[in-house]
Amino acid sequence: MCVAYPGKIIEINGEFAKVDFGAGTIRDNILISLVNAKVGDYVLVHAGYAIQVVDEEEAKKTIEMWEEMTKELDEEQKKKDLYEAIGSGINE
Amino acid sequence: MSDELPKILKYYRNPTLAKSITEKIDELARKIEENIAIMHVCGSHEWTITHYGIRALLPENVQVRAGPGCPVCITPAKDIDDAVKLALDGVVVMTYGDMSRSKGTKMSLQDAKALGADVRIIYGVQDAVQMARKEPNKEFVFFAVGMDTTAPATAYEILSSVPPNLSFLVSYRYTPSIQGSVMESNVLGIDAFISAGHSATITGMKPYYEYFLRTKKPVVFSGFEPLDILLSVYMLLRQIYENKPKLENEYTRAVTWEGNVKAQNAMEKVFDLEDGYVRGVAVFPKAGFRLKDEFKHVDTRERYGLKKGISTEDEYVTGARCGEVVMGLIDPPECPLYMKVCKPEDPKGAPMVSQEGTCWIWAHHKITNLVPKCKR
């Protein structure tokens, strides 16, 4: 039960939120009282409640760290991969 | 993964990067020379590792073992028996799907349902509260199993308001204490640990510090994408090679040193830690949650006069080696029952029931032999 899925908050009603998990899966009544979340945030949802807000800056930093590790990789491939990840934006 | 989900996730599954990280892992493993045993303590990590074939990507001298991270697998038979008894006595018992299929000493909640008991599968504790409210003339019990990830929502509901016809059969386990005990055990011979990332979003890294100080064993808190795992293995090997053990965080986008303080506060208000039995294994100090005395009125054990205390009584099928699988001492194919009499469609032991159980995950991926170590 460590399973948790990231989803985007699209609406907040009091202590509950409507969360979009992608692929047409939208769940209502996700409890968000145990995190400080706002509309547009990505949250990790476990058994019907948000356990944490995903830190976008940190997610990007991890990728930058990988970039450092893989400096010798083919430059073109790297640019392509990175563009896919960051260039098109986490928030689109 | 759909297009609507953050594109960033795709990057966490990028094969080019994976190749480059495995090369770095190879390089470090060659320099270290010795055999390194890494343990993770989370069913979801086992899923990622098996699904993406990560064991086959690792060098010969680096082994990743599955530890006690499957909540259904570690829930004691006694607690299941209690839930079954209540269900057969006419109380509505609510729990998660996996949990309803795990057998106690006699039967599972699903078996009780087949006998006519009212057993309901729910997604979260909020559903339990709503259901109990809708039918005020029935008695409801929420069989509350899981780890520190699941406990805060229950604590929150108990602090908010609980309908009088609902009580909680609490069987939560505290991951830091379980991993801590494994870290302090020298019997298992584990050199380094991949910590459960989602559990740690709640607890933070802090509770692991005391165990780290005593054992100086490398720990990395890891995310759940394949690259998260590979990077975590790399970070652990780097700690070992440089002889600088630490508590390191790979899952920085969700795990912090302090964790989710709001959730911790809710848990601390409602629960105390006590010794907890990990099914088929042992009693771990401070590994179980107990409702505080002031919440006796919502405690199922109080309400129905159930016998308290720890019972290690169990009745697994002869020959089953569930406990050893749960502790990573053996791989599922080493159990004589695996895929012969114990299968996902007819499980004999909890690790074959739960989607977070090592046996279920291996069976689901059709692994019938020990995973060969690939030489690249």
CSV table of C-alpha atoms in Angstrom, one decimal:
chain,number,residue,atom,x,y,z
A,1,MET,CA,0.0,0.0,0.0
A,2,CYS,CA,2.9,2.2,-0.7
A,3,VAL,CA,1.2,2.7,-4.1
A,4,ALA,CA,0.7,6.3,-4.8
A,5,TYR,CA,-0.2,8.0,-8.1
A,6,PRO,CA,0.6,11.6,-9.2
A,7,GLY,CA,-2.4,13.6,-10.4
A,8,LYS,CA,-3.2,17.3,-11.0
A,9,ILE,CA,-5.7,19.1,-8.9
A,10,ILE,CA,-8.3,20.7,-11.2
A,11,GLU,CA,-10.9,21.8,-8.6
A,12,ILE,CA,-11.0,22.3,-4.8
A,13,ASN,CA,-14.2,22.1,-2.7
A,14,GLY,CA,-13.3,22.6,1.0
A,15,GLU,CA,-11.1,19.8,2.1
A,16,PHE,CA,-11.7,17.7,-1.0
A,17,ALA,CA,-10.4,18.1,-4.5
A,18,LYS,CA,-11.0,16.8,-8.0
A,19,VAL,CA,-7.8,15.2,-9.3
A,20,ASP,CA,-6.9,14.4,-12.9
A,21,PHE,CA,-4.7,11.3,-13.2
A,22,GLY,CA,-4.6,11.4,-17.0
A,23,ALA,CA,-6.0,9.0,-19.6
A,24,GLY,CA,-9.5,10.1,-18.7
A,25,THR,CA,-9.2,9.1,-15.1
A,26,ILE,CA,-10.6,11.9,-12.9
A,27,ARG,CA,-11.5,11.3,-9.3
A,28,ASP,CA,-13.6,13.4,-7.1
A,29,ASN,CA,-13.4,13.6,-3.3
A,30,ILE,CA,-9.7,13.3,-2.8
A,31,LEU,CA,-8.9,14.5,0.7
A,32,ILE,CA,-6.4,17.3,0.6
A,33,SER,CA,-6.5,18.4,4.2
A,34,LEU,CA,-3.1,16.8,5.1
A,35,VAL,CA,-1.2,18.8,2.4
A,36,ASN,CA,-0.9,22.5,1.4
A,37,ALA,CA,-2.1,22.2,-2.2
A,38,LYS,CA,-3.7,24.6,-4.7
A,39,VAL,CA,-5.4,24.1,-8.0
A,40,GLY,CA,-2.8,23.2,-10.6
A,41,ASP,CA,-0.5,21.4,-8.2
A,42,TYR,CA,0.5,17.8,-8.7
A,43,VAL,CA,-0.2,15.6,-5.7
A,44,LEU,CA,0.7,12.0,-4.8
A,45,VAL,CA,-2.6,10.3,-4.0
A,46,HIS,CA,-2.7,7.2,-1.9
A,47,ALA,CA,-5.9,5.4,-0.9
A,48,GLY,CA,-8.1,8.4,-1.5
A,49,TYR,CA,-6.1,11.2,0.0
A,50,ALA,CA,-3.1,13.4,-1.0
A,51,ILE,CA,0.0,12.4,0.9
A,52,GLN,CA,2.3,15.1,-0.6
A,53,VAL,CA,2.6,17.8,-3.2
A,54,VAL,CA,5.1,16.9,-5.9
A,55,ASP,CA,7.9,19.5,-5.9
A,56,GLU,CA,8.3,20.5,-9.6
A,57,GLU,CA,11.5,22.3,-9.0
A,58,GLU,CA,13.0,19.2,-7.4
A,59,ALA,CA,11.7,17.1,-10.2
A,60,LYS,CA,13.6,19.3,-12.7
A,61,LYS,CA,16.7,19.3,-10.5
A,62,THR,CA,16.8,15.5,-10.5
A,63,ILE,CA,16.8,15.6,-14.3
A,64,GLU,CA,19.6,18.2,-14.3
A,65,MET,CA,21.5,15.8,-12.0
A,66,TRP,CA,21.1,13.1,-14.6
A,67,GLU,CA,22.2,15.5,-17.2
A,68,GLU,CA,25.5,15.9,-15.3
A,69,MET,CA,25.9,12.2,-15.1
A,70,THR,CA,25.4,11.6,-18.7
A,71,LYS,CA,27.5,14.3,-20.2
A,72,GLU,CA,29.2,12.0,-22.6
A,73,LEU,CA,25.9,11.0,-24.1
A,74,ASP,CA,25.2,11.8,-27.7
A,75,GLU,CA,24.3,15.6,-27.7
A,76,GLU,CA,21.5,15.4,-30.1
A,77,GLN,CA,19.7,12.6,-28.3
A,78,LYS,CA,20.2,14.4,-25.0
A,79,LYS,CA,18.7,17.6,-26.4
A,80,LYS,CA,15.8,15.7,-27.8
A,81,ASP,CA,15.1,13.9,-24.5
A,82,LEU,CA,15.5,17.0,-22.4
A,83,TYR,CA,13.2,19.0,-24.7
A,84,GLU,CA,10.6,16.4,-24.3
A,85,ALA,CA,10.8,16.6,-20.6
A,86,ILE,CA,11.3,20.3,-19.8
A,87,GLY,CA,10.9,22.1,-23.1
A,88,SER,CA,7.3,21.2,-23.4
A,89,GLY,CA,6.7,22.1,-19.8
A,90,ILE,CA,5.5,20.1,-16.8
A,91,ASN,CA,2.4,22.3,-16.6
A,92,GLU,CA,0.9,22.0,-20.1
B,1,MET,CA,1.5,6.7,-19.2
B,2,SER,CA,-0.9,9.1,-20.9
B,3,ASP,CA,0.0,12.3,-22.7
B,4,GLU,CA,-1.9,14.3,-20.1
B,5,LEU,CA,0.4,13.3,-17.3
B,6,PRO,CA,3.5,15.3,-16.9
B,7,LYS,CA,5.9,14.8,-19.7
B,8,ILE,CA,8.6,14.8,-17.1
B,9,LEU,CA,7.6,11.3,-16.1
B,10,LYS,CA,8.6,10.1,-19.5
B,11,TYR,CA,12.1,11.3,-18.8
B,12,TYR,CA,12.2,9.0,-15.7
B,13,ARG,CA,11.8,6.0,-18.1
B,14,ASN,CA,14.2,7.2,-20.7
B,15,PRO,CA,16.2,4.2,-22.1
B,16,THR,CA,19.2,6.3,-23.2
B,17,LEU,CA,19.7,7.5,-19.6
B,18,ALA,CA,19.1,4.1,-18.2
B,19,LYS,CA,21.9,2.7,-20.3
B,20,SER,CA,24.2,5.4,-19.2
B,21,ILE,CA,23.4,4.9,-15.5
B,22,THR,CA,23.8,1.1,-15.7
B,23,GLU,CA,27.3,1.7,-17.2
B,24,LYS,CA,28.2,3.9,-14.2
B,25,ILE,CA,26.8,1.2,-11.9
B,26,ASP,CA,29.0,-1.4,-13.7
B,27,GLU,CA,32.0,0.7,-13.3
B,28,LEU,CA,31.5,1.2,-9.6
B,29,ALA,CA,30.7,-2.4,-9.0
B,30,ARG,CA,33.9,-3.5,-10.7
B,31,LYS,CA,35.9,-1.2,-8.4
B,32,ILE,CA,34.1,-2.4,-5.3
B,33,GLU,CA,34.7,-6.1,-6.3
B,34,GLU,CA,32.8,-7.5,-3.2
B,35,ASN,CA,29.3,-8.8,-3.4
B,36,ILE,CA,26.7,-6.1,-2.4
B,37,ALA,CA,23.3,-7.0,-1.1
B,38,ILE,CA,20.7,-4.2,-1.3
B,39,MET,CA,17.3,-4.5,0.3
B,40,HIS,CA,14.2,-2.5,-0.5
B,41,VAL,CA,11.2,-2.5,1.8
B,42,CYS,CA,8.3,-1.6,-0.5
B,43,GLY,CA,6.0,-3.7,-2.7
B,44,SER,CA,5.8,-0.9,-5.2
B,45,HIS,CA,9.6,-0.9,-5.6
B,46,GLU,CA,9.5,-4.6,-6.2
B,47,TRP,CA,6.9,-4.0,-8.9
B,48,THR,CA,9.1,-1.4,-10.7
B,49,ILE,CA,12.2,-3.6,-10.3
B,50,THR,CA,10.6,-6.7,-11.6
B,51,HIS,CA,8.5,-5.1,-14.3
B,52,TYR,CA,11.4,-3.2,-15.8
B,53,GLY,CA,13.8,-6.2,-15.4
B,54,ILE,CA,16.2,-4.1,-13.3
B,55,ARG,CA,17.8,-7.1,-11.7
B,56,ALA,CA,19.0,-8.3,-15.1
B,57,LEU,CA,20.6,-4.9,-15.7
B,58,LEU,CA,22.7,-5.0,-12.6
B,59,PRO,CA,26.2,-6.4,-12.4
B,60,GLU,CA,26.8,-9.9,-11.0
B,61,ASN,CA,28.0,-8.7,-7.6
B,62,VAL,CA,25.1,-6.4,-7.0
B,63,GLN,CA,21.9,-8.1,-5.7
B,64,VAL,CA,18.6,-6.4,-4.9
B,65,ARG,CA,16.3,-8.2,-2.5
B,66,ALA,CA,12.7,-7.6,-1.6
B,67,GLY,CA,12.2,-6.9,2.1
B,68,PRO,CA,9.1,-6.6,4.3
B,69,GLY,CA,7.2,-3.9,2.3
B,70,CYS,CA,3.9,-5.5,1.4
B,71,PRO,CA,1.2,-4.5,4.0
B,72,VAL,CA,-1.1,-7.4,3.2
B,73,CYS,CA,1.7,-9.9,3.6
B,74,ILE,CA,2.7,-8.7,7.0
B,75,THR,CA,-0.8,-8.3,8.5
B,76,PRO,CA,-1.1,-11.0,11.2
B,77,ALA,CA,-3.4,-13.9,10.8
B,78,LYS,CA,-5.0,-13.0,14.2
B,79,ASP,CA,-6.2,-9.7,12.9
B,80,ILE,CA,-7.7,-11.3,9.8
B,81,ASP,CA,-9.4,-13.9,12.1
B,82,ASP,CA,-10.9,-11.1,14.2
B,83,ALA,CA,-12.2,-9.3,11.1
B,84,VAL,CA,-13.7,-12.6,9.8
B,85,LYS,CA,-15.3,-13.4,13.1
B,86,LEU,CA,-17.0,-10.0,13.2
B,87,ALA,CA,-18.2,-10.3,9.6
B,88,LEU,CA,-19.7,-13.8,10.4
B,89,ASP,CA,-21.3,-12.3,13.5
B,90,GLY,CA,-23.2,-9.8,11.3
B,91,VAL,CA,-21.0,-6.7,11.4
B,92,VAL,CA,-20.3,-5.0,8.1
B,93,VAL,CA,-16.5,-5.3,7.6
B,94,MET,CA,-14.9,-2.9,5.1
B,95,THR,CA,-11.4,-3.1,3.8
B,96,TYR,CA,-9.2,-2.9,0.7
B,97,GLY,CA,-9.5,-5.5,-2.1
B,98,ASP,CA,-6.2,-7.2,-1.6
B,99,MET,CA,-6.7,-7.5,2.2
B,100,SER,CA,-10.1,-9.2,1.7
B,101,ARG,CA,-8.5,-12.1,-0.1
B,102,SER,CA,-5.8,-12.9,2.4
B,103,LYS,CA,-6.5,-15.9,4.6
B,104,GLY,CA,-6.3,-15.9,8.4
B,105,THR,CA,-5.9,-19.2,10.2
B,106,LYS,CA,-9.1,-20.4,8.7
B,107,MET,CA,-10.5,-18.2,6.0
B,108,SER,CA,-10.3,-14.8,4.3
B,109,LEU,CA,-12.9,-12.1,4.4
B,110,GLN,CA,-13.9,-13.1,0.8
B,111,ASP,CA,-14.6,-16.6,2.1
B,112,ALA,CA,-16.7,-15.1,4.8
B,113,LYS,CA,-18.6,-13.1,2.2
B,114,ALA,CA,-19.2,-16.3,0.3
B,115,LEU,CA,-20.8,-17.6,3.5
B,116,GLY,CA,-23.2,-14.7,3.5
B,117,ALA,CA,-21.3,-12.1,5.5
B,118,ASP,CA,-21.5,-8.4,4.5
B,119,VAL,CA,-17.9,-7.6,3.4
B,120,ARG,CA,-17.3,-4.4,1.4
B,121,ILE,CA,-14.3,-3.4,-0.6
B,122,ILE,CA,-13.5,0.3,-0.3
B,123,TYR,CA,-10.9,2.6,-1.8
B,124,GLY,CA,-10.1,4.7,1.2
B,125,VAL,CA,-11.2,5.5,4.8
B,126,GLN,CA,-13.5,8.3,3.6
B,127,ASP,CA,-15.7,5.7,1.8
B,128,ALA,CA,-15.9,3.8,5.1
B,129,VAL,CA,-17.2,6.9,6.9
B,130,GLN,CA,-19.7,7.7,4.2
B,131,MET,CA,-21.0,4.1,4.1
B,132,ALA,CA,-21.5,4.0,7.8
B,133,ARG,CA,-23.4,7.3,7.7
B,134,LYS,CA,-25.7,6.1,5.0
B,135,GLU,CA,-26.9,3.1,7.0
B,136,PRO,CA,-27.1,4.2,10.6
B,137,ASN,CA,-28.9,1.1,11.7
B,138,LYS,CA,-26.0,-1.3,10.8
B,139,GLU,CA,-22.7,-1.8,12.6
B,140,PHE,CA,-19.6,-1.1,10.6
B,141,VAL,CA,-15.9,-2.0,11.1
B,142,PHE,CA,-13.1,-0.6,9.0
B,143,PHE,CA,-10.2,-3.1,8.9
B,144,ALA,CA,-7.4,-0.6,8.8
B,145,VAL,CA,-4.3,-2.1,7.4
B,146,GLY,CA,-1.3,-0.6,5.7
B,147,MET,CA,1.8,1.4,6.7
B,148,ASP,CA,2.4,5.0,7.7
B,149,THR,CA,1.2,6.0,4.2
B,150,THR,CA,-2.3,4.8,5.0
B,151,ALA,CA,-2.6,5.6,8.8
B,152,PRO,CA,-2.8,9.5,8.5
B,153,ALA,CA,-6.1,9.6,6.6
B,154,THR,CA,-7.6,7.3,9.2
B,155,ALA,CA,-6.2,9.5,12.0
B,156,TYR,CA,-7.7,12.5,10.3
B,157,GLU,CA,-11.2,11.0,10.0
B,158,ILE,CA,-11.1,9.9,13.7
B,159,LEU,CA,-10.1,13.5,14.7
B,160,SER,CA,-12.9,14.9,12.5
B,161,SER,CA,-16.0,12.9,13.3
B,162,VAL,CA,-16.9,9.3,13.3
B,163,PRO,CA,-20.4,8.0,13.0
B,164,PRO,CA,-21.4,6.1,16.2
B,165,ASN,CA,-21.9,2.9,14.3
B,166,LEU,CA,-18.3,2.8,12.9
B,167,SER,CA,-15.2,1.5,14.6
B,168,PHE,CA,-11.6,0.8,13.5
B,169,LEU,CA,-9.8,-2.6,13.7
B,170,VAL,CA,-6.3,-1.1,13.5
B,171,SER,CA,-3.4,-3.2,12.2
B,172,TYR,CA,-1.1,-0.5,10.9
B,173,ARG,CA,2.6,-0.9,10.7
B,174,TYR,CA,5.4,1.7,11.0
B,175,THR,CA,7.9,1.4,8.2
B,176,PRO,CA,10.9,3.2,9.9
B,177,SER,CA,10.8,0.7,12.8
B,178,ILE,CA,10.6,-2.3,10.5
B,179,GLN,CA,13.5,-1.1,8.3
B,180,GLY,CA,15.4,0.0,11.4
B,181,SER,CA,15.2,-3.5,12.9
B,182,VAL,CA,16.4,-5.0,9.6
B,183,MET,CA,19.2,-2.5,9.5
B,184,GLU,CA,20.3,-3.5,13.0
B,185,SER,CA,20.1,-7.2,12.2
B,186,ASN,CA,23.3,-8.7,11.0
B,187,VAL,CA,21.7,-12.1,10.3
B,188,LEU,CA,20.3,-11.0,7.0
B,189,GLY,CA,23.6,-9.7,5.7
B,190,ILE,CA,22.2,-6.6,4.0
B,191,ASP,CA,24.8,-4.0,3.1
B,192,ALA,CA,22.5,-1.1,1.9
B,193,PHE,CA,18.9,-0.1,1.8
B,194,ILE,CA,16.5,1.5,-0.7
B,195,SER,CA,13.9,3.1,1.5
B,196,ALA,CA,10.2,3.3,0.7
B,197,GLY,CA,9.6,6.6,-1.0
B,198,HIS,CA,5.9,7.1,-0.4
B,199,SER,CA,6.1,6.0,3.3
B,200,ALA,CA,8.9,8.6,3.7
B,201,THR,CA,6.8,11.4,2.1
B,202,ILE,CA,4.8,11.1,5.4
B,203,THR,CA,7.5,10.1,8.0
B,204,GLY,CA,10.4,12.1,6.4
B,205,MET,CA,13.9,10.8,6.6
B,206,LYS,CA,14.3,11.9,10.2
B,207,PRO,CA,13.1,8.7,12.0
B,208,TYR,CA,15.7,6.6,10.1
B,209,TYR,CA,18.5,8.7,11.5
B,210,GLU,CA,18.9,6.9,14.9
B,211,TYR,CA,19.2,3.5,13.1
B,212,PHE,CA,21.6,5.0,10.6
B,213,LEU,CA,23.8,6.4,13.5
B,214,ARG,CA,23.9,3.0,15.1
B,215,THR,CA,24.6,0.9,12.0
B,216,LYS,CA,26.2,3.2,9.5
B,217,LYS,CA,24.5,1.4,6.7
B,218,PRO,CA,23.9,3.3,3.5
B,219,VAL,CA,20.3,4.3,2.8
B,220,VAL,CA,18.8,6.0,-0.2
B,221,PHE,CA,15.2,7.2,-0.3
B,222,SER,CA,13.9,6.3,-3.7
B,223,GLY,CA,11.2,7.1,-6.2
B,224,PHE,CA,9.2,4.6,-8.2
B,225,GLU,CA,10.2,5.1,-11.8
B,226,PRO,CA,12.8,2.7,-13.3
B,227,LEU,CA,15.4,5.5,-13.4
B,228,ASP,CA,14.8,6.4,-9.8
B,229,ILE,CA,15.7,2.8,-8.8
B,230,LEU,CA,18.8,2.7,-11.0
B,231,LEU,CA,20.0,6.0,-9.7
B,232,SER,CA,19.3,4.9,-6.1
B,233,VAL,CA,21.5,1.8,-6.7
B,234,TYR,CA,24.2,4.0,-8.1
B,235,MET,CA,24.0,6.3,-5.1
B,236,LEU,CA,24.3,3.4,-2.7
B,237,LEU,CA,27.3,1.9,-4.6
B,238,ARG,CA,28.9,5.3,-4.6
B,239,GLN,CA,28.5,5.6,-0.8
B,240,ILE,CA,30.0,2.1,-0.4
B,241,TYR,CA,32.9,2.8,-2.8
B,242,GLU,CA,33.7,6.1,-1.1
B,243,ASN,CA,33.2,4.6,2.3
B,244,LYS,CA,30.9,7.5,3.2
B,245,PRO,CA,27.6,6.0,4.3
B,246,LYS,CA,24.7,8.4,4.7
B,247,LEU,CA,21.0,8.9,4.5
B,248,GLU,CA,20.7,10.1,0.9
B,249,ASN,CA,17.6,11.3,-0.9
B,250,GLU,CA,17.0,10.4,-4.5
B,251,TYR,CA,13.2,11.1,-4.4
B,252,THR,CA,13.6,14.8,-3.7
B,253,ARG,CA,10.5,15.7,-5.6
B,254,ALA,CA,8.4,14.1,-2.8
B,255,VAL,CA,10.6,13.2,0.2
B,256,THR,CA,12.0,15.7,2.7
B,257,TRP,CA,13.9,15.5,6.0
B,258,GLU,CA,10.8,16.5,8.0
B,259,GLY,CA,8.2,14.7,5.9
B,260,ASN,CA,4.5,15.7,6.0
B,261,VAL,CA,4.2,17.3,9.4
B,262,LYS,CA,0.4,17.8,9.2
B,263,ALA,CA,0.0,14.0,8.6
B,264,GLN,CA,2.5,13.2,11.4
B,265,ASN,CA,0.6,15.4,13.9
B,266,ALA,CA,-2.7,13.7,13.1
B,267,MET,CA,-1.1,10.2,13.6
B,268,GLU,CA,0.6,11.2,16.8
B,269,LYS,CA,-2.7,12.6,18.2
B,270,VAL,CA,-4.5,9.3,17.5
B,271,PHE,CA,-2.0,6.5,17.7
B,272,ASP,CA,0.8,5.2,19.9
B,273,LEU,CA,3.5,3.0,18.7
B,274,GLU,CA,3.7,-0.5,20.2
B,275,ASP,CA,5.5,-3.8,19.3
B,276,GLY,CA,4.1,-5.1,16.0
B,277,TYR,CA,4.1,-8.6,14.6
B,278,VAL,CA,5.2,-9.0,11.1
B,279,ARG,CA,3.3,-12.1,9.8
B,280,GLY,CA,5.5,-15.2,9.6
B,281,VAL,CA,8.6,-13.4,10.7
B,282,ALA,CA,8.9,-11.8,14.1
B,283,VAL,CA,7.7,-9.2,16.6
B,284,PHE,CA,9.4,-5.9,15.7
B,285,PRO,CA,9.8,-3.2,18.4
B,286,LYS,CA,7.7,-0.1,17.9
B,287,ALA,CA,6.4,-1.3,14.6
B,288,GLY,CA,2.7,-1.3,15.3
B,289,PHE,CA,0.1,1.4,15.8
B,290,ARG,CA,-2.4,1.3,18.6
B,291,LEU,CA,-5.4,3.7,19.2
B,292,LYS,CA,-4.7,5.9,22.2
B,293,ASP,CA,-7.0,5.4,25.2
B,294,GLU,CA,-9.0,8.5,24.5
B,295,PHE,CA,-10.1,6.9,21.3
B,296,LYS,CA,-11.3,3.7,22.9
B,297,HIS,CA,-14.9,4.5,21.7
B,298,VAL,CA,-13.9,3.9,18.1
B,299,ASP,CA,-11.6,0.9,18.8
B,300,THR,CA,-13.2,-2.3,17.4
B,301,ARG,CA,-11.2,-4.4,19.9
B,302,GLU,CA,-12.8,-2.5,22.8
B,303,ARG,CA,-16.3,-2.4,21.3
B,304,TYR,CA,-16.5,-6.1,20.6
B,305,GLY,CA,-14.3,-7.4,23.4
B,306,LEU,CA,-11.7,-8.9,21.1
B,307,LYS,CA,-8.7,-10.5,22.7
B,308,LYS,CA,-5.8,-8.1,22.7
B,309,GLY,CA,-2.1,-8.6,22.4
B,310,ILE,CA,0.1,-10.3,19.9
B,311,SER,CA,-0.6,-13.8,18.5
B,312,THR,CA,1.8,-15.5,16.2
B,313,GLU,CA,-0.5,-18.4,15.6
B,314,ASP,CA,-0.8,-19.1,11.9
B,315,GLU,CA,-1.7,-21.9,9.6
B,316,TYR,CA,0.0,-21.6,6.3
B,317,VAL,CA,-0.1,-24.7,4.0
B,318,THR,CA,2.6,-27.2,4.9
B,319,GLY,CA,5.8,-26.3,3.0
B,320,ALA,CA,4.9,-22.6,2.4
B,321,ARG,CA,7.9,-20.3,2.9
B,322,CYS,CA,6.0,-17.0,3.0
B,323,GLY,CA,8.0,-15.5,5.9
B,324,GLU,CA,11.3,-16.1,4.2
B,325,VAL,CA,10.0,-14.5,1.0
B,326,VAL,CA,8.8,-11.5,3.0
B,327,MET,CA,12.2,-11.0,4.6
B,328,GLY,CA,14.0,-11.5,1.2
B,329,LEU,CA,15.8,-14.6,2.5
B,330,ILE,CA,14.6,-16.6,-0.6
B,331,ASP,CA,13.2,-15.7,-4.0
B,332,PRO,CA,9.7,-17.0,-4.7
B,333,PRO,CA,10.8,-19.9,-7.0
B,334,GLU,CA,12.7,-21.3,-4.0
B,335,CYS,CA,9.4,-22.0,-2.3
B,336,PRO,CA,8.2,-25.5,-3.2
B,337,LEU,CA,4.6,-24.2,-3.5
B,338,TYR,CA,5.3,-21.4,-5.9
B,339,MET,CA,3.3,-21.7,-9.1
B,340,LYS,CA,2.6,-25.3,-8.3
B,341,VAL,CA,-0.1,-25.2,-5.6
B,342,CYS,CA,0.1,-21.5,-4.9
B,343,LYS,CA,-0.9,-19.3,-7.8
B,344,PRO,CA,-2.4,-15.8,-8.1
B,345,GLU,CA,-5.8,-17.4,-9.0
B,346,ASP,CA,-5.6,-19.7,-6.0
B,347,PRO,CA,-3.1,-18.1,-3.5
B,348,LYS,CA,-2.1,-20.1,-0.4
B,349,GLY,CA,0.0,-17.4,1.2
B,350,ALA,CA,-0.3,-13.6,1.6
B,351,PRO,CA,2.7,-12.8,-0.7
B,352,MET,CA,0.7,-14.4,-3.6
B,353,VAL,CA,-2.5,-12.5,-2.7
B,354,SER,CA,-1.4,-8.9,-2.7
B,355,GLN,CA,-0.3,-7.0,-5.8
B,356,GLU,CA,2.5,-5.8,-3.6
B,357,GLY,CA,3.5,-9.3,-2.6
B,358,THR,CA,6.8,-10.5,-4.1
B,359,CYS,CA,5.2,-13.8,-5.2
B,360,TRP,CA,2.3,-12.2,-6.9
B,361,ILE,CA,4.6,-9.7,-8.7
B,362,TRP,CA,6.9,-12.5,-9.9
B,363,ALA,CA,4.0,-14.7,-10.9
B,364,HIS,CA,2.4,-11.8,-12.7
B,365,HIS,CA,5.6,-11.4,-14.7
B,366,LYS,CA,5.7,-15.2,-15.3
B,367,ILE,CA,9.1,-15.6,-13.6
B,368,THR,CA,9.4,-19.3,-12.7
B,369,ASN,CA,13.2,-19.5,-12.4
B,370,LEU,CA,15.6,-17.6,-10.3
B,371,VAL,CA,16.4,-14.5,-12.1
B,372,PRO,CA,19.7,-15.1,-14.0
B,373,LYS,CA,22.4,-12.5,-13.6
B,374,CYS,CA,23.2,-11.1,-17.1
B,375,LYS,CA,26.7,-10.7,-18.2
B,376,ARG,CA,27.0,-7.8,-20.5
